[in-house]
Every structure is written in structure tokens, then in C-alpha cells.
PDB file of C-alpha atoms and ligand atoms in Angstrom:
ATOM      1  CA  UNK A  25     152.176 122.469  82.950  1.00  0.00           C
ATOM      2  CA  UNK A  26     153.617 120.096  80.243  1.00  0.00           C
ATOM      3  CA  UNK A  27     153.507 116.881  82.516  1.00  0.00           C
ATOM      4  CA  UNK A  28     157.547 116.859  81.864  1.00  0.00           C
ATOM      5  CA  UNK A  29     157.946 113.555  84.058  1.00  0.00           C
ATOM      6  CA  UNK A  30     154.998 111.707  83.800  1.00  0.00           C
ATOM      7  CA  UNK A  31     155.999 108.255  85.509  1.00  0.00           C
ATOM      8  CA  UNK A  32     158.755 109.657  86.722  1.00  0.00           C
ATOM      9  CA  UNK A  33     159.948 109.276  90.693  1.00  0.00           C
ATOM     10  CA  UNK A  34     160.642 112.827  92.018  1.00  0.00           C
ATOM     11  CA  UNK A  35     163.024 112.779  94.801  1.00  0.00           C
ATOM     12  CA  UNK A  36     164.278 116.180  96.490  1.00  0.00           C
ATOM     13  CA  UNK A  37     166.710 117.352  99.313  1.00  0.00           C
ATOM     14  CA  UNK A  38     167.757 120.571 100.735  1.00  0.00           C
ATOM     15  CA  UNK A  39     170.515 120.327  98.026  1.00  0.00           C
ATOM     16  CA  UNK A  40     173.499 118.037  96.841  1.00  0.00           C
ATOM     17  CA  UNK A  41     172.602 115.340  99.772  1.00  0.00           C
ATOM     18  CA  UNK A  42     169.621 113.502  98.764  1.00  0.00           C
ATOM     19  CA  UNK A  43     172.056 112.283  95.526  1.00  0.00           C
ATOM     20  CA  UNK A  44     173.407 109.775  98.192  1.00  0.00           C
ATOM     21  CA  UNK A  45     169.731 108.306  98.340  1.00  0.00           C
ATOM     22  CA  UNK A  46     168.962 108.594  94.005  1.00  0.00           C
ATOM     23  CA  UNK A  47     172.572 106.453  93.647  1.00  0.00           C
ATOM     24  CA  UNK A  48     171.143 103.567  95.807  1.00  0.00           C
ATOM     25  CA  UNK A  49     167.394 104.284  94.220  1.00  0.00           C
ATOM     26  CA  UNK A  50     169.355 103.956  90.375  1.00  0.00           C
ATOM     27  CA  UNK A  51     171.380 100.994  91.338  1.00  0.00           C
ATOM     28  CA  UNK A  52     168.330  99.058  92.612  1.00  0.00           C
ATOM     29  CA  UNK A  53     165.692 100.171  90.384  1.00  0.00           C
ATOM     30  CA  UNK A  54     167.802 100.838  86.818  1.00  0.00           C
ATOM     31  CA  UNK A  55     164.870 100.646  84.744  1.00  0.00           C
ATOM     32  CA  UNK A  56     162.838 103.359  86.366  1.00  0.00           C
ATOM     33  CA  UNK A  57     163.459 106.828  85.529  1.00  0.00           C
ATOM     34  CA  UNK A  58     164.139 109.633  88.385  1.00  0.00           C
ATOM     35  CA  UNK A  59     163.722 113.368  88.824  1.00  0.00           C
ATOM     36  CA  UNK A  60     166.280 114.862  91.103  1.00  0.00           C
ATOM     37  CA  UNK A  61     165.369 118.242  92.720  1.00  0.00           C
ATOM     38  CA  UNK A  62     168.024 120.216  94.692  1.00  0.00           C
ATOM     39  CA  UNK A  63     166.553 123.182  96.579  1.00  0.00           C
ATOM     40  CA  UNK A  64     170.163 124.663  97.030  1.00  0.00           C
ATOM     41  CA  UNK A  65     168.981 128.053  96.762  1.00  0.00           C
ATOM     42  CA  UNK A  66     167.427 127.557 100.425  1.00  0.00           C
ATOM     43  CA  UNK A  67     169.865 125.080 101.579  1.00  0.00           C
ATOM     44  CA  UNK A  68     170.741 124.125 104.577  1.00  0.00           C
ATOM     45  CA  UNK A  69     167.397 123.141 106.038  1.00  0.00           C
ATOM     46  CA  UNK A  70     169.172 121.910 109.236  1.00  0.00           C
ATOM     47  CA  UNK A  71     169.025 125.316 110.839  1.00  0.00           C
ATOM     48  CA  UNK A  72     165.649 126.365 109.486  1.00  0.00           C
ATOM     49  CA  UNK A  73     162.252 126.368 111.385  1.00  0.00           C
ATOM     50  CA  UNK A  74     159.653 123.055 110.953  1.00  0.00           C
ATOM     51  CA  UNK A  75     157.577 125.977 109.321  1.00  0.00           C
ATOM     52  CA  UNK A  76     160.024 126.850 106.673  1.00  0.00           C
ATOM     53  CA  UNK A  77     160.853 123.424 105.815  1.00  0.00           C
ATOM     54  CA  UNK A  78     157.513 122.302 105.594  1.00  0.00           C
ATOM     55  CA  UNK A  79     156.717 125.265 103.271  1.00  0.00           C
ATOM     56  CA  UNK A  80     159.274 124.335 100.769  1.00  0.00           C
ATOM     57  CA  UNK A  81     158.950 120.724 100.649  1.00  0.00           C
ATOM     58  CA  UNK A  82     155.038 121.107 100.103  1.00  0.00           C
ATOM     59  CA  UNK A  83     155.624 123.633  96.820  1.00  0.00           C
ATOM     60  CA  UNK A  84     158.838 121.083  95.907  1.00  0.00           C
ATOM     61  CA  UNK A  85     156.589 117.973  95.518  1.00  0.00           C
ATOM     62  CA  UNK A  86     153.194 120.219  94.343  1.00  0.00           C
ATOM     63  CA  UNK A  87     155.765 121.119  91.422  1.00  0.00           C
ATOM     64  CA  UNK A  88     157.273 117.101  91.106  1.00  0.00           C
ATOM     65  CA  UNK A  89     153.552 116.064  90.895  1.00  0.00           C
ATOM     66  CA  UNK A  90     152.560 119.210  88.172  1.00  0.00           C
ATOM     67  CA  UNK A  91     154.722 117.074  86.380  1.00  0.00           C
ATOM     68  CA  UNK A  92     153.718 113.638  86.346  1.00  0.00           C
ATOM     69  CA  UNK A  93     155.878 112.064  88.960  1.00  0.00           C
ATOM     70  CA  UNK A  94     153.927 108.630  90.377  1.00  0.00           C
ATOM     71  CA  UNK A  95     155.840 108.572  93.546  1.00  0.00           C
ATOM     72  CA  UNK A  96     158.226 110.685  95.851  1.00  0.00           C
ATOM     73  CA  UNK A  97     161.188 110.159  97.508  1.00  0.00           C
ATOM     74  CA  UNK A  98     162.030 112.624 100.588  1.00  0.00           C
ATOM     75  CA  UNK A  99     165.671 112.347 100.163  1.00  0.00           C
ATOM     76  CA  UNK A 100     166.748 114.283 103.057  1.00  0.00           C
ATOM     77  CA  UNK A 101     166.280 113.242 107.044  1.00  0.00           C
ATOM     78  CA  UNK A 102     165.801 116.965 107.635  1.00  0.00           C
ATOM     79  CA  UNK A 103     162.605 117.176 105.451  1.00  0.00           C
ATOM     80  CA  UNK A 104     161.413 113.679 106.512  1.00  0.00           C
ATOM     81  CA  UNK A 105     161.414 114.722 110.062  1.00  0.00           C
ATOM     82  CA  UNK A 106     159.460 117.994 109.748  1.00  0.00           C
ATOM     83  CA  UNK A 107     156.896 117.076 106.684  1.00  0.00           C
ATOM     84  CA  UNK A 108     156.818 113.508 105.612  1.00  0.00           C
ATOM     85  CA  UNK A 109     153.485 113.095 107.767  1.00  0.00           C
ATOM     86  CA  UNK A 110     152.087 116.193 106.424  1.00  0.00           C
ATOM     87  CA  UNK A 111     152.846 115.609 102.974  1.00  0.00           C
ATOM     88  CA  UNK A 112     151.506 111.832 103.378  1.00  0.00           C
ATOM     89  CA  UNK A 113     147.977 113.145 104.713  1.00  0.00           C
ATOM     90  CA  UNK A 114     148.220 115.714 102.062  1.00  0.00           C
ATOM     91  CA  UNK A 115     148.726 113.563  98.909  1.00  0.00           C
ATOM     92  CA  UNK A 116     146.966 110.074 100.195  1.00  0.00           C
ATOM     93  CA  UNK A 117     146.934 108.853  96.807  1.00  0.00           C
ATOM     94  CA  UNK A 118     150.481 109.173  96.293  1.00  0.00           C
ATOM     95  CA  UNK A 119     153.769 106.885  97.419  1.00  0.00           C
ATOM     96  CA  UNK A 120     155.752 108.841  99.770  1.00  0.00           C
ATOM     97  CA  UNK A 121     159.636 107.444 101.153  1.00  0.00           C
ATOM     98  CA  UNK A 122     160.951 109.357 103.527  1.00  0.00           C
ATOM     99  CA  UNK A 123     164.915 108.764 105.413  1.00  0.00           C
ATOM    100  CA  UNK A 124     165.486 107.695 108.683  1.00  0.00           C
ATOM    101  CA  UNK A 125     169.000 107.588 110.239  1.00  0.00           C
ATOM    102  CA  UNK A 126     170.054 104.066 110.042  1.00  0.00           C
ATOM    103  CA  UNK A 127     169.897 103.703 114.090  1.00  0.00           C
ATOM    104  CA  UNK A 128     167.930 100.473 113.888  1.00  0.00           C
ATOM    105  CA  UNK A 129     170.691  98.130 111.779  1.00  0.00           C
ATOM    106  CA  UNK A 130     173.366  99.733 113.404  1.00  0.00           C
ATOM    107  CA  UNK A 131     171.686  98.129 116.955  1.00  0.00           C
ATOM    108  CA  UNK A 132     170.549  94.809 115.751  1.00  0.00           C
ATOM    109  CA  UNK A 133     174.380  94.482 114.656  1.00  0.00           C
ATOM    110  CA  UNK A 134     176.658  92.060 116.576  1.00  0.00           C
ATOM    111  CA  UNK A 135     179.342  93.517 118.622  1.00  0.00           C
ATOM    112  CA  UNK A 136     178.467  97.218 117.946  1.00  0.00           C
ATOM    113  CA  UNK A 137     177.188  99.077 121.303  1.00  0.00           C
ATOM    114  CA  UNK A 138     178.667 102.801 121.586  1.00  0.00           C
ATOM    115  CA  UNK A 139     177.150 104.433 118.410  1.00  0.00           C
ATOM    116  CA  UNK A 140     177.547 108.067 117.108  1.00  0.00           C
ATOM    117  CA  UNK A 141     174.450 109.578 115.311  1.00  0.00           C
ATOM    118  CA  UNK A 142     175.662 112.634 112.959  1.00  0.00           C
ATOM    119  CA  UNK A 143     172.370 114.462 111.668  1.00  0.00           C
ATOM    120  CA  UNK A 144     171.093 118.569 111.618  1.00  0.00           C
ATOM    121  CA  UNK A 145     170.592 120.186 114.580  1.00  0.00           C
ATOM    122  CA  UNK A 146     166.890 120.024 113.842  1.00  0.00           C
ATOM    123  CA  UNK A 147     166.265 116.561 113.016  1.00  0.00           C
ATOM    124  CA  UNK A 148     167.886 115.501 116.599  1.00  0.00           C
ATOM    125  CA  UNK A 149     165.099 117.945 118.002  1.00  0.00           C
ATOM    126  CA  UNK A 150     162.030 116.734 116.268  1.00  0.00           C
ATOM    127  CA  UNK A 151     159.899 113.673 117.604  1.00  0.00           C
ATOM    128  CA  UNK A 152     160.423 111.546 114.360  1.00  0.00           C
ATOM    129  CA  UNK A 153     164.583 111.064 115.840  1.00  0.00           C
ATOM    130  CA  UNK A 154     163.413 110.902 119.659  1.00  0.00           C
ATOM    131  CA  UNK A 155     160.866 108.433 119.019  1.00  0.00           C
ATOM    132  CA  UNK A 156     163.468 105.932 117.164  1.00  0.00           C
ATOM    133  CA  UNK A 157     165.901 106.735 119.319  1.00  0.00           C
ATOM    134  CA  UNK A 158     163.784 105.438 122.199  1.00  0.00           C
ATOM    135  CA  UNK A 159     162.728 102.024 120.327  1.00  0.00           C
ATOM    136  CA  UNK A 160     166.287 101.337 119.517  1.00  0.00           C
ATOM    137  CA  UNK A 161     168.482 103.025 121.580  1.00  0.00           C
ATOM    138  CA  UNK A 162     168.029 101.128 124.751  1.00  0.00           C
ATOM    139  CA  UNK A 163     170.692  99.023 126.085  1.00  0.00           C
ATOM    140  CA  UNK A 164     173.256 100.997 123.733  1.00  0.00           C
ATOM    141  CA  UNK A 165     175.524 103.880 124.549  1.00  0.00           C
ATOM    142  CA  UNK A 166     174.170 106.545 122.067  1.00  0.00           C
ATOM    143  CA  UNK A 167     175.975 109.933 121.087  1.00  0.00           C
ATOM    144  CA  UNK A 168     173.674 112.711 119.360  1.00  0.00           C
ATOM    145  CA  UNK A 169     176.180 115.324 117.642  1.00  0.00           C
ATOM    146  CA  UNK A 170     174.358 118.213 116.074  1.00  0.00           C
ATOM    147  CA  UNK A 171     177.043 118.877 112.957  1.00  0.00           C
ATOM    148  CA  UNK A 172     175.624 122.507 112.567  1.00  0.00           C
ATOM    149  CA  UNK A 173     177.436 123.536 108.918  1.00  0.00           C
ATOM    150  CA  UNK A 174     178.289 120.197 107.973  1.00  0.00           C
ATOM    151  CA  UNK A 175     176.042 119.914 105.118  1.00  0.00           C
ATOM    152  CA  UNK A 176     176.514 123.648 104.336  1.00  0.00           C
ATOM    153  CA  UNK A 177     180.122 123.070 103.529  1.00  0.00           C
ATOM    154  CA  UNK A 178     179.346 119.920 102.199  1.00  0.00           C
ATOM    155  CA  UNK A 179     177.214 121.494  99.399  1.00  0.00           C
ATOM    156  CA  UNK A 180     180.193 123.716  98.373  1.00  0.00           C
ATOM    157  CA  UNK A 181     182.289 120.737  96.900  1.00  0.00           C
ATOM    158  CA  UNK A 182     185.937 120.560  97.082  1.00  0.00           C
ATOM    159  CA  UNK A 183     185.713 117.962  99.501  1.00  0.00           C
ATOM    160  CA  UNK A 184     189.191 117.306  99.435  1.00  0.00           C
ATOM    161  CA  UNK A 185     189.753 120.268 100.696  1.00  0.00           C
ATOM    162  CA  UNK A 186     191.796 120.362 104.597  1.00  0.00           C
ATOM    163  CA  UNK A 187     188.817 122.365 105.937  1.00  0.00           C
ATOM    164  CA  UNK A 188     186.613 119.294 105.462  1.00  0.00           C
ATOM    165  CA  UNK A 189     188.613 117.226 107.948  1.00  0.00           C
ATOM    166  CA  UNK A 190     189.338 120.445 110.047  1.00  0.00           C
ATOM    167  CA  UNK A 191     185.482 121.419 110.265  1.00  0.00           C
ATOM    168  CA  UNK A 192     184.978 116.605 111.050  1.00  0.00           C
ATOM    169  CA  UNK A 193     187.812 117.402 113.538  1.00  0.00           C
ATOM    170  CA  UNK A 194     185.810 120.085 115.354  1.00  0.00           C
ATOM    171  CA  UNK A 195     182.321 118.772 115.702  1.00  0.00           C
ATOM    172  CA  UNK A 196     183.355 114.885 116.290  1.00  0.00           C
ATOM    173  CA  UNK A 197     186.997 114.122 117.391  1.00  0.00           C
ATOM    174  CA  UNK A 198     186.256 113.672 121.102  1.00  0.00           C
ATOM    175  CA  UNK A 199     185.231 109.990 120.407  1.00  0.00           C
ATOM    176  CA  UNK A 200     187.898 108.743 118.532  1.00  0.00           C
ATOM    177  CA  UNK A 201     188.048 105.632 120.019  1.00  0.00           C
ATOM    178  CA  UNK A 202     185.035 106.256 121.960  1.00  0.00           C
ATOM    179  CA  UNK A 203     182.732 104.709 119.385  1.00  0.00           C
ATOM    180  CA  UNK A 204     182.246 101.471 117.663  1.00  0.00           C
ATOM    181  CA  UNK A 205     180.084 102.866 114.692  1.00  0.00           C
ATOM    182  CA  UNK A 206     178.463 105.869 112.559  1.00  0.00           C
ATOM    183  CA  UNK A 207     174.638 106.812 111.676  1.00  0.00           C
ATOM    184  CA  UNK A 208     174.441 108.874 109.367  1.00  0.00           C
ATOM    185  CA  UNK A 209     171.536 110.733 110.391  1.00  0.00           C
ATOM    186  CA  UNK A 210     171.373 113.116 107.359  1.00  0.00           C
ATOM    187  CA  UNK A 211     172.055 112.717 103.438  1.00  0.00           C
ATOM    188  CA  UNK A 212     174.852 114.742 102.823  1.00  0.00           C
ATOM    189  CA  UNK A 213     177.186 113.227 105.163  1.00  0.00           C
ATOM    190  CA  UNK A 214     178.027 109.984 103.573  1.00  0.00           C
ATOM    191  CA  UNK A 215     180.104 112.144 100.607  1.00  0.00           C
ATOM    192  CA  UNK A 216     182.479 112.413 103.604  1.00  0.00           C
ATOM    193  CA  UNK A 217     182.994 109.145 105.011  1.00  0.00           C
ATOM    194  CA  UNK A 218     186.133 108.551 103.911  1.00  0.00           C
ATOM    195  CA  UNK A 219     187.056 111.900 105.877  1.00  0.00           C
ATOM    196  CA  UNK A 220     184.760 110.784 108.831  1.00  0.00           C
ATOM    197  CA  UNK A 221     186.414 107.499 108.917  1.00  0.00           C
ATOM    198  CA  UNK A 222     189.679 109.595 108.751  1.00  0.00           C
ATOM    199  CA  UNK A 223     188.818 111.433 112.004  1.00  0.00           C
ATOM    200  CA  UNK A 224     187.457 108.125 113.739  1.00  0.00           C
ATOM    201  CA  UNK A 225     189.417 105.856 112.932  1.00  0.00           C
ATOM    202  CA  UNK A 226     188.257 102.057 111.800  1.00  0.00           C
ATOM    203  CA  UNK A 227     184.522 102.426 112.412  1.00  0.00           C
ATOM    204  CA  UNK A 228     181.615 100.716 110.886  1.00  0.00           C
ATOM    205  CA  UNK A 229     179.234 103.634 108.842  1.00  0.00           C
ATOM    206  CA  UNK A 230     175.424 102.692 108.525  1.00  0.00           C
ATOM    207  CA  UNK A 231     173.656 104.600 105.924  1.00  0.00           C
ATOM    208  CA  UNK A 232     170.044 104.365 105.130  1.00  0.00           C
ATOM    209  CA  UNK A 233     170.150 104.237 101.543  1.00  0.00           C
ATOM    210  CA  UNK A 234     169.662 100.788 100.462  1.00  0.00           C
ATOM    211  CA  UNK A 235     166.410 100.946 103.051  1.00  0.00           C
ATOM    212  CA  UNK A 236     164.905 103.462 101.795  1.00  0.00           C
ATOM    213  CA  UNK A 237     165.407 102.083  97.927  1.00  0.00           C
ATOM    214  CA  UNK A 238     164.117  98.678  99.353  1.00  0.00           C
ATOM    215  CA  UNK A 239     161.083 100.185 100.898  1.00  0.00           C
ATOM    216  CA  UNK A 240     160.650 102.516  97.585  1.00  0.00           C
ATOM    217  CA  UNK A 241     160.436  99.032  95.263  1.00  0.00           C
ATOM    218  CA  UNK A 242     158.423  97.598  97.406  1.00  0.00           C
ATOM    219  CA  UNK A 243     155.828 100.353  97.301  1.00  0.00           C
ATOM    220  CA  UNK A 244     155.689 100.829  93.632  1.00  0.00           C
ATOM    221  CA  UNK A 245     156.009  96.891  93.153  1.00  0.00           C
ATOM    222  CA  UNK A 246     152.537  96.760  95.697  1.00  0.00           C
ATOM    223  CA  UNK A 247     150.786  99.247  93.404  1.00  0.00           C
ATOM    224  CA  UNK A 248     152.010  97.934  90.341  1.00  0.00           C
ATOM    225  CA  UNK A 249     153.573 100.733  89.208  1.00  0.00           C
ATOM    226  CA  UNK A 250     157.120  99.814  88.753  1.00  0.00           C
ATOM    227  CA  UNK A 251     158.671 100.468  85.438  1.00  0.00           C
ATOM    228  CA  UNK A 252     158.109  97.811  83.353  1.00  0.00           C
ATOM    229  CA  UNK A 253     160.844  99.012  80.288  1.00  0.00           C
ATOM    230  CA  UNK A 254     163.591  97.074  78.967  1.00  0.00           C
ATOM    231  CA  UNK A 255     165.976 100.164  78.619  1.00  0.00           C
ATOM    232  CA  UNK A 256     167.802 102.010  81.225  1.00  0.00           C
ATOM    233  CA  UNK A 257     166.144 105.019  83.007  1.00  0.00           C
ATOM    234  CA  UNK A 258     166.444 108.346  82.882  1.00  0.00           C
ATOM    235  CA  UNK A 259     167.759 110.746  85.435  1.00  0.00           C
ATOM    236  CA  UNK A 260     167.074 114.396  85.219  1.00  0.00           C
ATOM    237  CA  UNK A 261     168.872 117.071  87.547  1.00  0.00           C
ATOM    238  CA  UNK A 262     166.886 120.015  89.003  1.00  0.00           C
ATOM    239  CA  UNK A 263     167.851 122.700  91.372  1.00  0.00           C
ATOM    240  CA  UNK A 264     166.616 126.007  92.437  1.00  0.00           C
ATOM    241  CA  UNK A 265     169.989 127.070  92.335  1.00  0.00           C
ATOM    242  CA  UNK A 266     169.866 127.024  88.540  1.00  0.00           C
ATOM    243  CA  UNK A 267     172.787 127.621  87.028  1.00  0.00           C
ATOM    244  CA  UNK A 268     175.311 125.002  84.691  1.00  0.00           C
ATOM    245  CA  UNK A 269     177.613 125.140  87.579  1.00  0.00           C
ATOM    246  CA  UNK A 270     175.310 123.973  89.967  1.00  0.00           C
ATOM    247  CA  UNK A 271     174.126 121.148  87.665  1.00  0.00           C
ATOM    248  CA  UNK A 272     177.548 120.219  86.672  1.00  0.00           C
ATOM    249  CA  UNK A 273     178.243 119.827  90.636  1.00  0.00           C
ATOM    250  CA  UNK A 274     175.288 117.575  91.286  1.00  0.00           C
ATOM    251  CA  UNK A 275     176.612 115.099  88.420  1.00  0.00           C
ATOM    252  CA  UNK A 276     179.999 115.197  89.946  1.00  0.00           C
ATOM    253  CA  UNK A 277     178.229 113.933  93.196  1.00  0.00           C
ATOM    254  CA  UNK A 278     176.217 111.521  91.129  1.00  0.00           C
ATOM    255  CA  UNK A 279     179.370 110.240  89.710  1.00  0.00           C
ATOM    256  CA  UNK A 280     181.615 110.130  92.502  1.00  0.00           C
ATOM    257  CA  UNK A 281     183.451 107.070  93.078  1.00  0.00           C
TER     258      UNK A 281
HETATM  259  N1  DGL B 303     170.478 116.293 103.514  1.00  0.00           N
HETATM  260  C1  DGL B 303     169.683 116.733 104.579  1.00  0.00           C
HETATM  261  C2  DGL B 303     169.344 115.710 105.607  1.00  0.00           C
HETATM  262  O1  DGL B 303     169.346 114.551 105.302  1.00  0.00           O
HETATM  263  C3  DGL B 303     169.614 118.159 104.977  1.00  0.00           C
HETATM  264  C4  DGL B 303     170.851 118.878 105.260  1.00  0.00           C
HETATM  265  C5  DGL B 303     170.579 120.335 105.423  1.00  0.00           C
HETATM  266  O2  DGL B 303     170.100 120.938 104.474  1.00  0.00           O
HETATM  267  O3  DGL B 303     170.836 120.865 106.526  1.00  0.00           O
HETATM  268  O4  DGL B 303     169.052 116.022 106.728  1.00  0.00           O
END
């Protein structure tokens, strides 16, 4: 163990999704330096078992902290919903961020009432989404759409591709013009908005990025370990899908306009 990343933040996802989270974390925080993990090779996690996803995200940040990272980011809602507790009693010493759909802004803003949550099939199952949905859901119409493959096919790349708007079509063109806003309830989606929007029409899309940065600066700026260097950060691409192709695609998500 060579202690590769030492004072690094480590921040993983079932795949290419989680890069929607490390663009806000960079933009925030330029001066620290990220890890970004990809477990594409097991990807989606959406239609896996709590067990499973537990499993992996438990070896995924053993391996981020063999190497010296000081804090973790969960990029993914998927993961955060089955193992952030876990993982938190697991590695007390450690800062752990997890995602949460973005289902409490989109409430507490004026004039939107009929909102559409987009997540995995397993996240809307698991306690983490009830239990928010419960706080802030009340006295809102709320629509929970499973988008079973969404990520999948989002992981592919070639998002300009008709299927993506065919596939947006399928799972959530019923409420065009049923709904006043978005959640993205899960990492990957927001490389589509453009095509969601599409499909919707003029909606408002709430993303839980920028929180989760927020809450990540605040954490390391609590234990004094924010980066205190005058030079830009570095950012470092992993995957367990390792091949140049692979890497090549998450910079291209990285990158994207
Ligand atoms: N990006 C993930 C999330 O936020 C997981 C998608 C998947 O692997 O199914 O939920």
C-alpha cells in the first residue's frame, strides 16, 4: 500500500454518475485534490440487493482509505441509501458525505407544488427516500418514477443518441405538463437534463450537488483539514472497469459542457 492519495478526498459511484457530484466538489473546493472511483464493472447498483451494494462500497472506501484519502464522498444516492450509515459507524474517525435527492429545496421553493422525483428503483424503496419524503413531501403533489436502465444507458455515452430521449420518453412522458419541477434523485441523471427538459417541457431541475459540496467544506473546514495550497488540485480517475476507454469516457463527462 503506497498511500497513493494521502490528503486526498475519495469520492465513488456505481460508475460515470457520481462525476456530476466531483464537478460541483472541484468548482467549490479548487484547491483540494480528489480521487474519483467508478465501480463500472458492477454498475448499475439501482437493481442490486442492499447486500451487494453495501459489499462493494465497504471494499471501495477500505481501498480510498489504503490510500490516504482524509475524507469520502458517497457520490451516488444509490450507495448513500443502502451504506452511508454503515460506513459512518464503521469509519467514526473519518468524514463521510453522502447524496440525497434534492426533495427539500425543490419544496421550500415558491410556486413549485407537483414535483417528479427520478432515482433507482432501489433508492425509492429504502427508508433513507421514505423518510425525506415524509418530512418534505407533505402538502405537495409528489411523483416517484423508478427509471429502471436509466443510468445503465447513461453509462454507455453517446448521449446524443435518439434512444436517450426514446428510453426519457418511456419512463416519464405521462407528466408533461403534469409537473412543475425535477429531483434528481440519483447522480447520473443530470448528464441528461437537457433531454429530460426535452421530454418535459420548461421545468425547473433541482440537483443536489452544490449541497453536498457545501456540506463537504464545511466538514473538512470543522476539522481543519481543508487544503490549505495555493495551486490547483489534482483529480485522479479510477474505475474498476479499467481500461483507456473507460477513463477517456469519465473525462469526457468531467468535461462536458
Ligand atoms: N448514480 C447512482 C445514484 O445516484 C447509481 C445509479 C446506478 O448505478 O443504478 O443512485
Amino acid at each position: 500500500m503506497g498511500l497513493l492519495y494521502s490528503g486526498y478526498v475519495g469520492v465513488f459511484d456505481s460508475g460515470v454518475g457520481g462525476i456530476s457530484v466531483l464537478r460541483a466538489l472541484t468548482r467549490l473546493m479548487p484547491h483540494e485534490s480528489f480521487v474519483y472511483y467508478g465501480d463500472s464493472a458492477n454498475a448499475p447498483y439501482g437493481e442490486k440487493s442492499r447486500d451487494q451494494i453495501l459489499r462493494r462500497s465497504r471494499d471501495i472506501v477500505d481501498m480510498l482509505l489504503d490510500e490516504g484519502c482524509k475524507a469520502i464522498v458517497i457520490a451516488c444516492n444509490t450507495a448513500t441509501s443502502a451504506a452511508a450509515n454503515t460506513l459512518r459507524a464503521d469509519y467514526a474517525h473519518v468524514p463521510i458525505i453522502g447524496v440525497e435527492p434534492a426533495l427539500k429545496p425543490a419544496t421550500l421553493s415558491p410556486g413549485i407544488k407537483r414535483i417528479l422525483v427520478m432515482a433507482t428503483p432501489i433508492t425509492l424503496r429504502l427508508d433513507k427516500y421514505k423518510q425525506l419524503a415524509a418530512r418534505w413531501g407533505a402538502g405537495n403533489e409528489i411523483y416517484e418514477v423508478p427509471c429502471a436502465g436509466l443510468a445503465d444507458r447513461i453509462e454507455r455515452g453517446d448521449l446524443g443518441a435518439r434512444d436517450v430521449v426514446d428510453l426519457l420518453e418511456n419512463l416519464v412522458g405521462e407528466y408533461r405538463g403534469k409537473v412543475d419541477a425535477v429531483v434528481f434523485g440519483c447522480t447520473h441523471y443530470p448528464f441528461v437534463a437537457d433531454k429530460i427538459r426535452q421530454v418535459l417541457g420548461d421545468i425547473v431541475l433541482f440537483d443536489g450537488a452544490d449541497g453536498t459540496a457545501r456540506q463537504l467544506e464545511r466538514r473538512l473546514a470543522d476539522r481543519g483539514m481543508l487544503s490549505y495550497s495555493a495551486d490547483p488540485g489534482d483529480v485522479v480517475f479510477l474505475s474498476s472497469k479499467d481500461t483507456d476507454d473507460e477513463l477517456q469516457l469519465y473525462r469526457s463527462f468531467y468535461d462536458m459542457p
